[in-house]
Amino acid sequence: MTGIRLTAPAPGWAIDADVVVVGSGVAGLTTALRCAAAGLATVVVTKARLDDGSTRWAQGGIAAALGEGDTPEQHLADTLVAGAGLCDESAVRTLVTEGPDAVRRLIKTGAHFDTTDTGDIALTREGGHHRRRIAHAGGDATGAEISRALVEAVRSAALHTVENALVLDLLTDAEGRTAGVTLHVMGEGQHDGVGAVHAPAVVLATGGMGQVFSATTNPPVSTGDGVALALRAGAEVSDLEFVQFHPTVLFLGADSEGQQPLVSEAVRGEGAHLVDASGTRFMVGQHELAELAPRDIVAKAITRQMQLHGTEHMYLDARHFGAEMWEQRFPTILAACRAHGIDPITEPIPVAPAAHYASGGIRTDLRGRTTVPGLYACGEVACTGVHGANRLASNSLLEGLVFAERIAADIVEDRPRATEAAAPVAKAATLVADRDTERDTEPARSPLLAPEARTTIQRIMTRGAGVLRSAASLVTAADDLEALHNSAAADAWATGPKRAEPGVEAWEATNLLLVSRVLVAAARQREETRGCHWREDRPERDDETWRRHLVVRLTPDRRLVLSRTESEAFPPVQPAGAPDCAAATTTHPTPEEP
């Protein structure tokens, strides 16, 4: 354990439970439903409303070998190719073999997928898939339907939920085991302000960290809170340099920031073409699947064309679909385009890559266990090894389903109930009030950033660690992020307006800075181009040196330690601090403090 905590008031209220699930997407709610069904007292904590996470924004669908002639082996092969040599094959095999039944259980929970005239599940193709295996709902509203079904199931089961709550830090007992979380509830309600949920099992399903970049498909709540919490708690994270940029995001202008409308890969799956301003298709001849190549390849091709032509976007042409297909198959995308003055029925859609999905995250085993006893991670916040260096389209919802069920089974089988668990250590959630004592215990405190630092971080990351990266751009980004940190550390001892006060926006900015520094540190170390990590100064893939994972942890004195694994396989998950927990060949302590 690092002992590092966010600066926050002491909890003013507490809830006792057997398990607390943080996040209300497909991963979090599936875990919670399975735990509750097994009789465990389960609390769901979510940052906004129950249906406001990233799951509801998923358009394309969920991938599984459900169609005639398709097999888990074929799904596995496509996933391994997309992952560019860094997938954990055992994790992928678990995903593709358990996936079809997990989807069927989701249907039994109440999710309604689109069907054919014969009543079978309608399937489409997306990038990297050699078969039609993407199940969808409402045409292009799959995530919204899955979210609806799971939220209704949670409410029907009367699970204890705490909405509009930002998780702060992990609570531990005297032996370093998980004992719950601290959280801040925004606004009025049953709970308000900073409180705690005491539980011997904590499941982080907090989603992604797309808000570290200026333009992203992620909702505003995706500020890397779960990864930041895990790092402060001493857990290992891995492969954070592999951020997938979705190739086709509706271009709203060079200065547009925040969440951008996604144009699903399923549009290309149904036959849309990527073209330049003259209408020339540029993916033909670049890959056997043309527009349906894996996302990293398509994003790079679009970026190269933008550089070649000196433009800020390319076009997605689906005028040949006709009005009926657009209205029935892609009503959400059609409405979003028209809301921004584009009619895809009569004109090509301007598109450009934007940050979409974090393939890396908190390192887990096949049961979702992290290197901190009692702490689990699931969904985009986790790194199970399924995605490798680049996620295969529509594998994310499936990963959330499959590993959520595995986590719930492990908690039910092996973890103690709340009544049997040790009490959390009091100091884990308190802020020392005395200023002199606070300075003496400074390593246990993370300097807060002012809320306006969020935009600064996003611009630094977009310039230096976006689709195009180089040694020079990453050094500049690292230096700029360090300057932000140093400024926050100095301001922490100031009085008056310079001192950032505890609050949601300051905590989010602080989390964004931590995960940004880890991402940049890993990207600097990985001196090759692989998957969605593109180094202009190292354009080739180097399997001999870099078919390895980077594992990162935070030390109690706030140093980042980067370790490289001995092979493409992950080492076993061991408690943090165990001698063989990293199984790495080289350790690279950095001078920066996140």
Coordinates of C-alpha atoms in Angstrom, one line a residue:
M1 CA 0.0 0.0 0.0
T2 CA 1.2 3.5 -0.8
G3 CA -0.7 5.4 1.9
I4 CA -1.4 8.1 -0.7
R5 CA -4.9 9.7 -0.6
L6 CA -6.7 12.5 -2.2
T7 CA -7.1 15.6 0.1
A8 CA -10.7 15.3 1.3
P9 CA -12.7 15.8 4.5
A10 CA -13.2 12.8 6.8
P11 CA -16.3 10.7 6.1
G12 CA -19.4 11.9 7.8
W13 CA -21.5 8.8 7.2
A14 CA -21.0 5.1 6.4
I15 CA -22.7 2.1 4.9
D16 CA -21.8 -1.6 5.6
A17 CA -22.0 -4.1 2.8
D18 CA -20.5 -7.4 1.6
V19 CA -19.4 -5.9 -1.7
V20 CA -19.4 -2.4 -3.2
V21 CA -19.4 -2.0 -7.0
V22 CA -18.2 1.3 -8.3
G23 CA -19.7 2.0 -11.7
S24 CA -23.0 1.3 -13.4
G25 CA -22.2 0.2 -16.9
V26 CA -22.5 -3.4 -18.2
A27 CA -19.5 -4.5 -16.1
G28 CA -20.6 -3.0 -12.8
L29 CA -24.3 -3.8 -13.0
T30 CA -23.7 -7.4 -14.1
T31 CA -21.4 -7.9 -11.2
A32 CA -23.8 -6.3 -8.8
L33 CA -26.8 -8.4 -10.0
R34 CA -24.8 -11.7 -9.7
C35 CA -23.5 -10.8 -6.2
A36 CA -27.0 -9.8 -5.0
A37 CA -28.6 -13.0 -6.5
A38 CA -26.1 -15.0 -4.4
G39 CA -27.3 -13.3 -1.3
L40 CA -24.5 -10.8 -0.7
A41 CA -25.4 -7.3 0.6
T42 CA -24.4 -5.3 -2.5
V43 CA -24.0 -1.5 -2.9
V44 CA -23.7 0.1 -6.3
V45 CA -21.9 3.5 -6.4
T46 CA -22.1 5.5 -9.6
K47 CA -20.7 8.9 -10.5
A48 CA -23.9 10.2 -12.2
R49 CA -27.2 8.5 -12.7
L50 CA -27.4 4.7 -13.0
D51 CA -27.8 4.9 -16.8
D52 CA -25.2 7.7 -17.4
G53 CA -22.0 5.7 -17.9
S54 CA -20.2 4.8 -21.1
T55 CA -22.2 1.7 -21.9
R56 CA -25.2 3.7 -23.0
W57 CA -23.1 5.4 -25.7
A58 CA -22.1 2.1 -27.3
Q59 CA -23.6 2.1 -30.8
G60 CA -22.2 -0.8 -32.8
G61 CA -23.0 -3.8 -30.6
I62 CA -21.6 -6.8 -28.8
A63 CA -19.4 -9.4 -30.5
A64 CA -19.9 -13.1 -30.0
A65 CA -19.9 -16.3 -32.0
L66 CA -23.7 -16.6 -32.3
G67 CA -24.1 -16.9 -36.1
E68 CA -24.3 -20.1 -38.2
G69 CA -20.8 -21.2 -39.2
D70 CA -19.0 -18.9 -36.7
T71 CA -17.0 -20.4 -33.9
P72 CA -15.1 -19.1 -30.8
E73 CA -11.9 -20.1 -32.5
Q74 CA -12.6 -17.7 -35.4
H75 CA -13.5 -15.0 -32.9
L76 CA -10.3 -15.7 -31.0
A77 CA -8.2 -15.5 -34.2
D78 CA -9.6 -12.1 -35.1
T79 CA -9.0 -10.8 -31.6
L80 CA -5.4 -12.0 -31.5
V81 CA -4.7 -10.3 -34.9
A82 CA -6.2 -7.0 -33.7
G83 CA -4.2 -7.1 -30.5
A84 CA -0.9 -7.0 -32.4
G85 CA 0.9 -9.7 -30.5
L86 CA 0.1 -8.6 -26.9
C87 CA -3.2 -10.3 -26.2
D88 CA -3.2 -12.9 -23.3
E89 CA -4.5 -15.9 -25.3
S90 CA -5.9 -17.5 -22.2
A91 CA -8.0 -14.4 -21.4
V92 CA -9.1 -14.2 -25.1
R93 CA -10.1 -17.8 -25.1
T94 CA -12.1 -17.3 -21.9
L95 CA -13.9 -14.3 -23.5
V96 CA -14.8 -16.0 -26.8
T97 CA -15.9 -19.4 -25.3
E98 CA -17.9 -18.0 -22.4
G99 CA -19.2 -15.0 -24.4
P100 CA -22.1 -16.6 -26.3
D101 CA -23.8 -17.9 -23.2
A102 CA -23.2 -14.6 -21.4
V103 CA -25.0 -12.8 -24.2
R104 CA -27.9 -15.3 -23.9
R105 CA -28.1 -14.6 -20.1
L106 CA -28.1 -10.9 -20.9
I107 CA -31.1 -11.5 -23.1
K108 CA -32.8 -13.4 -20.3
T109 CA -32.2 -10.4 -18.0
G110 CA -34.3 -8.4 -20.4
A111 CA -32.1 -7.0 -23.2
H112 CA -33.8 -7.0 -26.6
F113 CA -31.6 -7.3 -29.6
D114 CA -32.6 -6.7 -33.2
T115 CA -33.7 -9.9 -35.0
T116 CA -34.1 -11.2 -38.6
D117 CA -37.4 -12.1 -40.2
T118 CA -36.9 -15.7 -38.9
G119 CA -36.5 -14.5 -35.3
D120 CA -32.7 -15.1 -35.1
I121 CA -30.4 -12.4 -33.7
A122 CA -29.4 -10.0 -36.5
L123 CA -25.7 -9.8 -36.9
T124 CA -23.4 -7.3 -38.6
R125 CA -19.7 -6.9 -39.2
E126 CA -17.2 -4.4 -37.9
G127 CA -13.5 -3.7 -38.4
G128 CA -11.2 -6.7 -37.9
H129 CA -14.0 -9.3 -37.9
H130 CA -14.0 -11.8 -40.8
R131 CA -17.6 -12.8 -40.0
R132 CA -20.9 -11.1 -39.1
R133 CA -20.9 -11.6 -35.3
I134 CA -22.0 -8.2 -33.9
A135 CA -25.4 -8.3 -32.2
H136 CA -27.1 -4.9 -32.1
A137 CA -30.2 -3.3 -30.7
G138 CA -32.3 -0.4 -31.9
G139 CA -30.2 -0.3 -35.0
D140 CA -27.4 1.7 -33.5
A141 CA -28.5 2.0 -29.9
T142 CA -27.1 -1.2 -28.4
G143 CA -25.5 0.3 -25.3
A144 CA -28.7 2.2 -24.5
E145 CA -30.7 -1.0 -24.6
I146 CA -28.3 -3.0 -22.5
S147 CA -28.1 -0.2 -20.0
R148 CA -31.9 0.0 -19.9
A149 CA -32.3 -3.7 -19.2
L150 CA -29.6 -3.9 -16.5
V151 CA -30.9 -0.7 -14.8
E152 CA -34.4 -2.1 -14.7
A153 CA -33.1 -5.4 -13.3
V154 CA -31.1 -3.6 -10.6
R155 CA -34.2 -1.5 -9.6
S156 CA -36.4 -4.6 -9.6
A157 CA -33.9 -6.3 -7.3
A158 CA -34.0 -3.3 -5.0
L159 CA -30.2 -3.0 -4.8
H160 CA -28.8 -0.3 -2.6
T161 CA -27.6 2.4 -5.0
V162 CA -25.7 5.6 -4.4
E163 CA -25.9 7.9 -7.4
N164 CA -24.1 11.1 -8.2
A165 CA -21.1 9.9 -6.1
L166 CA -17.4 10.3 -7.0
V167 CA -15.3 7.5 -5.5
L168 CA -12.2 8.9 -3.8
D169 CA -9.9 6.3 -2.3
L170 CA -9.7 2.7 -1.1
L171 CA -10.1 1.8 2.6
T172 CA -7.9 -1.0 3.9
D173 CA -7.6 -2.9 7.2
A174 CA -4.5 -3.3 9.3
E175 CA -3.2 -6.1 7.1
G176 CA -3.6 -4.2 3.9
R177 CA -6.7 -5.9 2.7
T178 CA -9.6 -4.0 1.0
A179 CA -12.1 -2.7 3.5
G180 CA -14.2 -0.4 1.4
V181 CA -14.1 3.0 -0.3
T182 CA -14.5 6.7 0.5
L183 CA -16.8 8.7 -1.8
H184 CA -18.3 12.1 -2.2
V185 CA -22.0 12.4 -3.0
M186 CA -22.9 15.5 -5.0
G187 CA -26.1 17.3 -4.2
E188 CA -28.9 16.5 -1.8
G189 CA -30.2 13.0 -1.1
Q190 CA -30.1 10.1 1.4
H191 CA -26.3 10.7 1.7
D192 CA -24.5 14.0 1.1
G193 CA -20.8 15.0 1.1
V194 CA -18.0 12.6 1.9
G195 CA -18.9 9.2 3.3
A196 CA -17.7 5.6 3.2
V197 CA -18.9 2.2 2.2
H198 CA -17.3 -0.5 4.3
A199 CA -17.0 -3.8 2.5
P200 CA -14.4 -6.6 2.2
A201 CA -14.7 -6.7 -1.6
V202 CA -14.5 -3.7 -3.9
V203 CA -15.2 -3.9 -7.6
L204 CA -14.0 -1.0 -9.8
A205 CA -16.0 -0.7 -13.0
T206 CA -15.5 3.0 -13.4
G207 CA -15.0 3.0 -17.2
G208 CA -12.4 4.8 -19.2
M209 CA -10.2 7.9 -19.1
G210 CA -11.0 9.5 -22.5
Q211 CA -11.3 12.9 -20.9
V212 CA -7.5 13.2 -20.7
F213 CA -7.7 14.3 -24.4
S214 CA -9.5 17.3 -25.8
A215 CA -11.7 15.4 -28.2
T216 CA -13.2 12.0 -27.2
T217 CA -16.2 9.8 -27.6
N218 CA -16.3 9.3 -23.8
P219 CA -18.8 11.1 -21.6
P220 CA -17.6 13.9 -19.2
V221 CA -17.5 11.4 -16.3
S222 CA -14.7 9.4 -17.9
T223 CA -11.8 11.0 -15.9
G224 CA -9.7 7.9 -15.0
D225 CA -11.0 7.8 -11.4
G226 CA -10.7 4.0 -11.0
V227 CA -7.1 3.8 -12.4
A228 CA -6.0 6.7 -10.2
L229 CA -7.6 5.2 -7.1
A230 CA -6.0 1.9 -7.8
L231 CA -2.5 3.4 -8.3
R232 CA -2.8 5.3 -5.0
A233 CA -3.9 2.1 -3.4
G234 CA -0.7 0.3 -4.6
A235 CA -2.2 -1.7 -7.4
E236 CA -0.4 -2.4 -10.7
V237 CA -1.6 -0.9 -14.0
S238 CA -0.5 -2.1 -17.4
D239 CA -0.4 -1.0 -21.0
L240 CA -1.9 2.4 -20.5
E241 CA 0.0 3.7 -23.6
F242 CA -2.5 1.7 -25.8
V243 CA -5.3 4.2 -26.2
Q244 CA -7.6 3.5 -29.1
F245 CA -8.6 6.4 -31.2
H246 CA -11.9 5.7 -33.0
P247 CA -11.3 6.4 -36.7
T248 CA -14.7 7.9 -37.5
V249 CA -15.9 10.5 -35.1
L250 CA -18.1 13.3 -36.5
F251 CA -15.8 16.3 -37.1
L252 CA -17.2 19.4 -35.4
G253 CA -14.3 21.8 -36.0
A254 CA -10.7 22.0 -35.1
D255 CA -11.4 23.8 -31.8
S256 CA -14.2 21.5 -30.7
E257 CA -13.5 19.9 -27.3
G258 CA -15.2 17.4 -25.0
Q259 CA -17.4 14.5 -26.0
Q260 CA -17.8 14.2 -29.7
P261 CA -20.5 12.2 -31.6
L262 CA -19.4 8.7 -32.7
V263 CA -20.1 7.4 -36.1
S264 CA -20.2 3.6 -35.4
E265 CA -17.9 1.2 -37.2
A266 CA -21.1 -0.7 -38.1
V267 CA -21.7 2.0 -40.7
R268 CA -18.6 0.8 -42.5
G269 CA -19.6 -2.8 -41.7
E270 CA -22.7 -2.2 -43.8
G271 CA -20.7 -0.9 -46.7
A272 CA -19.8 2.8 -46.2
H273 CA -16.6 4.1 -47.8
L274 CA -13.9 6.3 -46.5
V275 CA -13.0 8.9 -49.1
D276 CA -11.0 12.1 -49.5
A277 CA -12.5 15.5 -50.6
S278 CA -12.4 14.3 -54.2
G279 CA -14.4 11.2 -53.4
T280 CA -11.5 8.8 -53.8
R281 CA -11.4 5.7 -51.6
F282 CA -8.1 5.5 -49.8
M283 CA -8.4 2.3 -47.8
V284 CA -8.5 0.0 -50.9
G285 CA -5.1 -1.6 -51.3
Q286 CA -3.9 -0.7 -47.7
H287 CA -5.4 -3.7 -46.0
E288 CA -7.3 -6.9 -47.1
L289 CA -10.4 -5.7 -45.3
A290 CA -10.2 -2.1 -46.6
E291 CA -12.5 0.1 -44.5
L292 CA -13.0 -2.9 -42.1
A293 CA -9.3 -3.1 -41.2
P294 CA -8.6 -3.0 -37.4
R295 CA -9.2 0.4 -35.9
D296 CA -5.5 1.4 -35.4
I297 CA -4.9 0.8 -39.1
V298 CA -7.9 2.9 -40.2
A299 CA -7.1 5.7 -37.8
K300 CA -3.5 5.9 -39.0
A301 CA -4.6 5.8 -42.7
I302 CA -7.1 8.7 -42.1
T303 CA -4.4 10.7 -40.2
R304 CA -1.9 10.1 -43.1
Q305 CA -4.4 11.3 -45.6
M306 CA -5.1 14.4 -43.5
Q307 CA -1.4 15.2 -43.5
L308 CA -1.1 14.5 -47.2
H309 CA -3.9 16.8 -48.1
G310 CA -3.3 19.4 -45.4
T311 CA -6.9 18.9 -44.1
E312 CA -8.5 18.4 -40.7
H313 CA -10.8 15.5 -41.6
M314 CA -11.7 12.9 -44.2
Y315 CA -15.2 11.8 -45.2
L316 CA -17.4 8.7 -44.7
D317 CA -19.7 8.2 -47.7
A318 CA -22.9 6.2 -47.1
R319 CA -25.2 8.0 -49.5
H320 CA -25.8 4.8 -51.3
F321 CA -27.6 3.4 -48.2
G322 CA -30.7 5.5 -49.0
A323 CA -33.1 7.1 -46.6
E324 CA -34.9 3.9 -45.4
M325 CA -31.7 2.2 -44.3
W326 CA -30.4 5.2 -42.5
E327 CA -33.6 5.7 -40.7
Q328 CA -34.1 2.1 -39.7
R329 CA -30.5 0.9 -39.1
F330 CA -28.7 4.0 -37.9
P331 CA -31.4 6.4 -36.5
T332 CA -29.1 7.6 -33.6
I333 CA -26.2 8.5 -35.9
L334 CA -28.6 10.1 -38.5
A335 CA -30.1 12.3 -35.8
A336 CA -26.7 13.3 -34.4
C337 CA -25.4 14.3 -37.9
R338 CA -28.5 16.3 -38.7
A339 CA -28.3 18.1 -35.3
H340 CA -24.9 19.4 -36.5
G341 CA -26.0 20.3 -40.0
I342 CA -25.0 17.2 -41.9
D343 CA -27.4 15.0 -43.8
P344 CA -25.7 11.6 -44.5
I345 CA -28.4 10.6 -46.9
T346 CA -27.4 13.4 -49.3
E347 CA -23.7 14.2 -48.4
P348 CA -20.6 12.5 -47.0
I349 CA -19.9 12.8 -43.3
P350 CA -16.8 14.7 -42.2
V351 CA -14.9 12.4 -39.8
A352 CA -11.6 12.4 -37.9
P353 CA -10.1 10.1 -35.2
A354 CA -10.8 10.9 -31.5
A355 CA -9.8 9.2 -28.2
H356 CA -12.2 6.3 -27.7
Y357 CA -11.1 3.4 -25.5
A358 CA -8.3 2.5 -23.1
S359 CA -7.0 -1.0 -23.9
G360 CA -4.8 -1.0 -20.8
G361 CA -5.8 -0.4 -17.2
I362 CA -5.7 -2.0 -13.7
R363 CA -3.9 -5.4 -14.1
T364 CA -6.1 -8.3 -13.2
D365 CA -6.1 -12.1 -13.5
L366 CA -8.9 -14.1 -15.1
R367 CA -11.1 -13.7 -12.0
G368 CA -10.8 -9.9 -12.0
R369 CA -8.5 -9.8 -9.0
T370 CA -5.9 -7.0 -8.8
T371 CA -2.6 -7.0 -6.9
V372 CA -4.4 -5.5 -3.9
P373 CA -6.3 -8.3 -1.9
G374 CA -10.0 -7.8 -2.1
L375 CA -9.9 -5.2 -4.9
Y376 CA -11.3 -6.2 -8.3
A377 CA -11.5 -4.4 -11.6
C378 CA -13.8 -5.0 -14.6
G379 CA -14.6 -3.5 -17.9
E380 CA -12.6 -0.6 -19.5
V381 CA -10.9 0.3 -16.2
A382 CA -9.3 -3.2 -16.2
C383 CA -6.5 -4.8 -18.2
T384 CA -7.4 -8.5 -18.4
G385 CA -5.1 -9.1 -21.4
V386 CA -8.0 -9.5 -23.8
H387 CA -7.3 -6.4 -25.9
G388 CA -3.6 -6.4 -26.2
A389 CA -2.3 -3.4 -28.1
N390 CA -5.6 -2.7 -29.8
R391 CA -9.2 -3.7 -28.9
L392 CA -11.1 -5.6 -31.5
A393 CA -14.4 -3.8 -32.3
S394 CA -17.3 -4.6 -30.0
N395 CA -15.3 -6.9 -27.7
S396 CA -15.6 -4.4 -24.8
L397 CA -19.3 -5.0 -23.9
L398 CA -18.6 -8.8 -24.1
E399 CA -15.5 -8.4 -21.8
G400 CA -17.7 -6.6 -19.3
L401 CA -20.2 -9.3 -19.3
V402 CA -17.9 -12.3 -19.1
F403 CA -15.5 -11.0 -16.5
A404 CA -18.2 -9.5 -14.3
E405 CA -19.7 -13.0 -13.9
R406 CA -16.3 -14.4 -13.1
I407 CA -15.7 -11.7 -10.5
A408 CA -19.0 -12.3 -8.8
A409 CA -18.3 -16.0 -8.7
D410 CA -15.0 -15.4 -7.1
I411 CA -16.4 -13.0 -4.5
V412 CA -19.2 -15.4 -3.6
E413 CA -16.8 -18.4 -3.3
D414 CA -13.8 -16.9 -1.5
R415 CA -14.5 -13.6 0.1
P416 CA -15.6 -13.0 3.7
R417 CA -18.9 -11.3 4.5
A418 CA -18.9 -7.8 6.0
T419 CA -19.6 -9.2 9.5
E420 CA -16.4 -11.3 9.3
A421 CA -14.1 -8.6 7.9
A422 CA -11.7 -6.5 9.8
A423 CA -12.6 -2.8 10.4
P424 CA -11.0 -0.3 8.1
V425 CA -8.0 1.6 9.5
A426 CA -9.3 5.0 10.5
K427 CA -6.4 7.0 9.1
A428 CA -7.1 5.7 5.6
A429 CA -10.0 8.1 5.1
T430 CA -9.1 11.2 7.2
L431 CA -7.4 14.4 6.4
V432 CA -5.0 15.7 9.1
A433 CA -6.3 19.1 10.1
D434 CA -3.1 20.5 11.7
R435 CA -1.0 22.3 9.0
D436 CA 2.4 21.5 10.5
T437 CA 1.5 17.8 11.0
E438 CA 0.0 17.7 7.5
R439 CA 3.4 18.9 6.1
D440 CA 5.2 16.1 8.0
T441 CA 2.8 13.5 6.6
E442 CA 2.8 15.0 3.0
P443 CA 3.7 11.7 1.2
A444 CA 0.2 10.4 2.2
R445 CA -1.5 13.3 0.4
S446 CA -1.9 14.0 -3.3
P447 CA -1.7 17.7 -4.1
L448 CA -4.9 18.9 -5.6
L449 CA -5.1 20.7 -9.0
A450 CA -7.4 23.7 -9.6
P451 CA -10.4 22.7 -11.7
E452 CA -9.2 24.8 -14.7
A453 CA -6.1 22.5 -15.0
R454 CA -8.4 20.0 -16.7
T455 CA -8.4 21.8 -20.0
T456 CA -4.6 22.3 -19.8
I457 CA -4.0 18.6 -19.3
Q458 CA -6.3 17.7 -22.2
R459 CA -4.4 20.1 -24.6
I460 CA -1.0 18.8 -23.4
M461 CA -2.1 15.2 -24.0
T462 CA -3.7 15.9 -27.4
R463 CA -0.5 17.7 -28.7
G464 CA 2.0 15.3 -27.2
A465 CA 0.4 11.8 -26.8
G466 CA -2.5 11.7 -29.3
V467 CA -2.7 9.6 -32.5
L468 CA 0.8 10.8 -33.5
R469 CA 3.6 10.4 -31.0
S470 CA 7.4 10.9 -31.0
A471 CA 10.2 11.1 -28.5
A472 CA 10.1 14.9 -28.8
S473 CA 6.4 15.2 -28.3
L474 CA 6.3 12.9 -25.4
V475 CA 9.2 14.7 -23.6
T476 CA 7.4 18.0 -24.0
A477 CA 4.2 16.4 -22.7
A478 CA 6.0 14.9 -19.7
D479 CA 7.7 18.2 -18.9
D480 CA 4.4 20.2 -19.1
L481 CA 2.6 17.6 -16.9
E482 CA 5.5 17.8 -14.4
A483 CA 5.2 21.6 -14.3
L484 CA 1.5 21.2 -13.5
H485 CA 2.3 18.8 -10.7
N486 CA 5.0 21.0 -9.2
S487 CA 2.7 24.0 -9.3
A488 CA 0.0 22.1 -7.5
A489 CA 2.5 20.8 -4.9
A490 CA 3.6 24.4 -4.3
D491 CA 0.1 25.8 -4.1
A492 CA -0.9 23.0 -1.6
W493 CA 1.0 25.0 1.1
A494 CA -0.3 28.4 0.0
T495 CA -3.1 30.3 1.5
G496 CA -5.8 32.3 -0.2
P497 CA -7.0 31.9 -3.8
K498 CA -4.0 29.9 -5.1
R499 CA -4.8 26.8 -2.9
A500 CA -7.1 24.3 -4.6
E501 CA -9.9 23.3 -2.4
P502 CA -11.3 19.8 -2.2
G503 CA -14.2 19.3 -4.5
V504 CA -15.4 17.2 -7.5
E505 CA -13.7 19.3 -10.2
A506 CA -10.4 19.5 -8.3
W507 CA -10.4 15.7 -7.6
E508 CA -11.2 14.9 -11.2
A509 CA -8.4 17.2 -12.5
T510 CA -6.0 15.5 -10.0
N511 CA -7.0 12.0 -11.2
L512 CA -6.6 13.1 -14.9
L513 CA -3.0 14.4 -14.1
L514 CA -2.0 11.1 -12.5
V515 CA -3.3 8.8 -15.3
S516 CA -1.8 11.2 -17.9
R517 CA 1.6 11.0 -16.4
V518 CA 1.4 7.2 -16.3
L519 CA 0.3 7.1 -20.0
V520 CA 3.1 9.4 -21.1
A521 CA 5.7 7.6 -19.1
A522 CA 4.7 4.3 -20.7
A523 CA 4.6 5.8 -24.2
R524 CA 8.1 7.1 -23.7
Q525 CA 9.4 3.7 -22.7
R526 CA 7.7 1.8 -25.6
E527 CA 10.1 2.7 -28.4
E528 CA 8.2 1.1 -31.2
T529 CA 4.9 1.3 -33.1
R530 CA 2.4 -1.3 -32.1
G531 CA -1.4 -1.4 -32.3
C532 CA -2.8 1.9 -31.3
H533 CA 0.5 3.2 -30.0
W534 CA 2.1 5.0 -33.0
R535 CA 5.6 6.4 -32.6
E536 CA 6.6 8.5 -35.7
D537 CA 10.3 8.2 -34.7
R538 CA 10.0 4.4 -34.2
P539 CA 7.6 3.4 -37.1
E540 CA 8.3 -0.3 -37.0
R541 CA 7.0 -3.0 -34.7
D542 CA 9.8 -4.7 -32.7
D543 CA 8.7 -8.1 -31.4
E544 CA 12.1 -9.1 -30.2
T545 CA 12.4 -6.2 -27.7
W546 CA 8.8 -5.0 -27.2
R547 CA 6.5 -8.0 -27.4
R548 CA 6.2 -7.3 -23.7
H549 CA 3.8 -5.5 -21.3
L550 CA 4.7 -2.5 -19.3
V551 CA 3.6 -2.7 -15.7
V552 CA 3.4 0.5 -13.7
R553 CA 3.0 1.0 -10.0
L554 CA 3.2 4.0 -7.6
T555 CA 5.6 3.9 -4.6
P556 CA 4.8 5.5 -1.3
D557 CA 7.2 8.4 -2.1
R558 CA 5.2 9.0 -5.3
R559 CA 7.7 7.6 -7.8
L560 CA 6.4 5.8 -10.8
V561 CA 8.1 2.4 -11.3
L562 CA 7.9 0.9 -14.8
S563 CA 8.6 -2.8 -15.3
R564 CA 8.7 -4.8 -18.5
T565 CA 7.4 -8.3 -18.5
E566 CA 9.6 -11.2 -19.5
S567 CA 7.3 -12.2 -22.4
E568 CA 3.9 -11.4 -23.9
A569 CA 2.3 -13.3 -21.0
F570 CA 1.3 -11.5 -17.9
P571 CA 3.0 -12.6 -14.7
P572 CA 0.6 -14.0 -12.0
V573 CA -1.3 -11.5 -9.9
Q574 CA 0.2 -11.4 -6.5
P575 CA -0.4 -9.0 -3.6
A576 CA 1.3 -5.7 -4.1
G577 CA 4.8 -5.8 -2.7
A578 CA 5.3 -9.5 -3.1
P579 CA 8.8 -10.4 -4.5
D580 CA 7.5 -11.8 -7.8
C581 CA 4.5 -9.5 -8.4
A582 CA 6.0 -7.8 -11.5
A583 CA 8.2 -10.6 -12.8
A584 CA 10.0 -8.0 -14.9
T585 CA 13.3 -7.9 -16.5
T586 CA 14.0 -4.2 -16.0
T587 CA 12.7 -1.6 -13.6
H588 CA 12.6 2.0 -14.6
P589 CA 12.0 4.4 -11.7
T590 CA 11.1 7.8 -13.0
P591 CA 12.1 11.1 -11.3
E592 CA 8.6 12.5 -11.8
E593 CA 6.0 12.5 -9.1
P594 CA 2.5 11.9 -10.4

